[in-house]
Tab-separated table of C-alpha atoms in Angstrom:
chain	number	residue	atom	x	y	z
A	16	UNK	CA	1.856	4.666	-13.820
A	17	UNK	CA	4.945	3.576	-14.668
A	18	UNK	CA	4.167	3.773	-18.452
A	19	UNK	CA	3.734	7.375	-17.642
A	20	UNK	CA	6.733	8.472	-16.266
A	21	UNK	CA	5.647	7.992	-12.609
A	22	UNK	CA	6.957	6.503	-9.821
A	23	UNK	CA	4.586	4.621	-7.309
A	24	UNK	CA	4.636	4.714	-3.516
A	25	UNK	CA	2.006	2.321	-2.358
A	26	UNK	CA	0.234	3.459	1.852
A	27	UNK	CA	1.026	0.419	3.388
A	28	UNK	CA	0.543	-0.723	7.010
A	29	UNK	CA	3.377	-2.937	6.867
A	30	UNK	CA	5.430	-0.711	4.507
A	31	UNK	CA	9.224	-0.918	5.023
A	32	UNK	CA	9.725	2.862	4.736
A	33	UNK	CA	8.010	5.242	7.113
A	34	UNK	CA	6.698	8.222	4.364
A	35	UNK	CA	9.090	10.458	6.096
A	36	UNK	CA	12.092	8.873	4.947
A	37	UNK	CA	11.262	7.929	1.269
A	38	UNK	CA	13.036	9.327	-1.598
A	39	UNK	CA	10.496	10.716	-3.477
A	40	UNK	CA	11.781	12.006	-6.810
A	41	UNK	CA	9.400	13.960	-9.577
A	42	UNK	CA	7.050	12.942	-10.646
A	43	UNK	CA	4.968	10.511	-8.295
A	44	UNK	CA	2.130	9.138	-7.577
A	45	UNK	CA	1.192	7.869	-3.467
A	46	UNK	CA	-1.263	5.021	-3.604
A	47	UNK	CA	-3.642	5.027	-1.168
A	48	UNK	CA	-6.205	2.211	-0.347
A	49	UNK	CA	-9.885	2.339	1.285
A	50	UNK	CA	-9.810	2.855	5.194
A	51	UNK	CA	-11.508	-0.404	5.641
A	52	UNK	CA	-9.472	-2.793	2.895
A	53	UNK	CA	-6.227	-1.357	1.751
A	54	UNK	CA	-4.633	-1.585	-0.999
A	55	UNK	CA	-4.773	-5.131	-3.568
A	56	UNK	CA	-1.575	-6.688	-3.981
A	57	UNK	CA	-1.584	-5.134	-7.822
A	58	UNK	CA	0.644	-2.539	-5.475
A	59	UNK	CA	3.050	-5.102	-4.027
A	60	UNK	CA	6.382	-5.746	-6.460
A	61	UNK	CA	8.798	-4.409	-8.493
A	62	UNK	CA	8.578	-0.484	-9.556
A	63	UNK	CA	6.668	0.178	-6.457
A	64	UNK	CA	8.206	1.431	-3.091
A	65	UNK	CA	6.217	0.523	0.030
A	66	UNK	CA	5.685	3.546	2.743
A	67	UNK	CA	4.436	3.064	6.043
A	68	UNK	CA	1.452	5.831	5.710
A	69	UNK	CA	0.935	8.852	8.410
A	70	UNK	CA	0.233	6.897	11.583
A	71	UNK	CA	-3.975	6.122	12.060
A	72	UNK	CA	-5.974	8.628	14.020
A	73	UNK	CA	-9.444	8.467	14.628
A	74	UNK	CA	-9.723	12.075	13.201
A	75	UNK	CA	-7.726	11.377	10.322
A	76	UNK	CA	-9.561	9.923	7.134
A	77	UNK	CA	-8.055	8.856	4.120
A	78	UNK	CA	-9.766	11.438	1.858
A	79	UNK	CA	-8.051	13.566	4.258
A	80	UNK	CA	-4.939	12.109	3.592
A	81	UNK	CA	-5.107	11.984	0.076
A	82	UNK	CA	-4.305	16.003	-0.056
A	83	UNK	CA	-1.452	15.830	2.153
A	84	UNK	CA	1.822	15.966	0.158
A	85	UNK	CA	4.461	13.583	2.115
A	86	UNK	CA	6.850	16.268	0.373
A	87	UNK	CA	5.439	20.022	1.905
A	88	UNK	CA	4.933	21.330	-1.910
């Protein structure tokens, strides 16, 4: 992604930045992982940002998710 201009934010469980409070910047790409295994640790390390993801709900799915903009647009 990187290689393409894009900064990564990586849906992590034990992310050290809640989604509300990263500074996303144009353009970027959120990483998110299955429901049942997450993300690899390909998405841990430098050039990515880790964001705690919108808190679990049991009628909240990741595909769901995965249309939500963390930034409103």
């Amino acid at each position: 992604l990187a290689e393409h201009g894009f900064h990564a934010f990586a849906a992590r469980v034990d992310g050290a930045i809640d989604y509300t409070q990263a500074a996303y910047a144009e353009p970027f790409a959120l990483v998110l992982g299955s429901e049942a295994h997450g993300l690899t640790d390909v998405w841990r390390g430098e050039g990515v940002d880790e964001v705690r993801p919108i808190p679990r709900s049991t009628d909240v799915r990741t595909s769901i998710l995965s249309v939500v903009s963390p930034t409103g647009c």
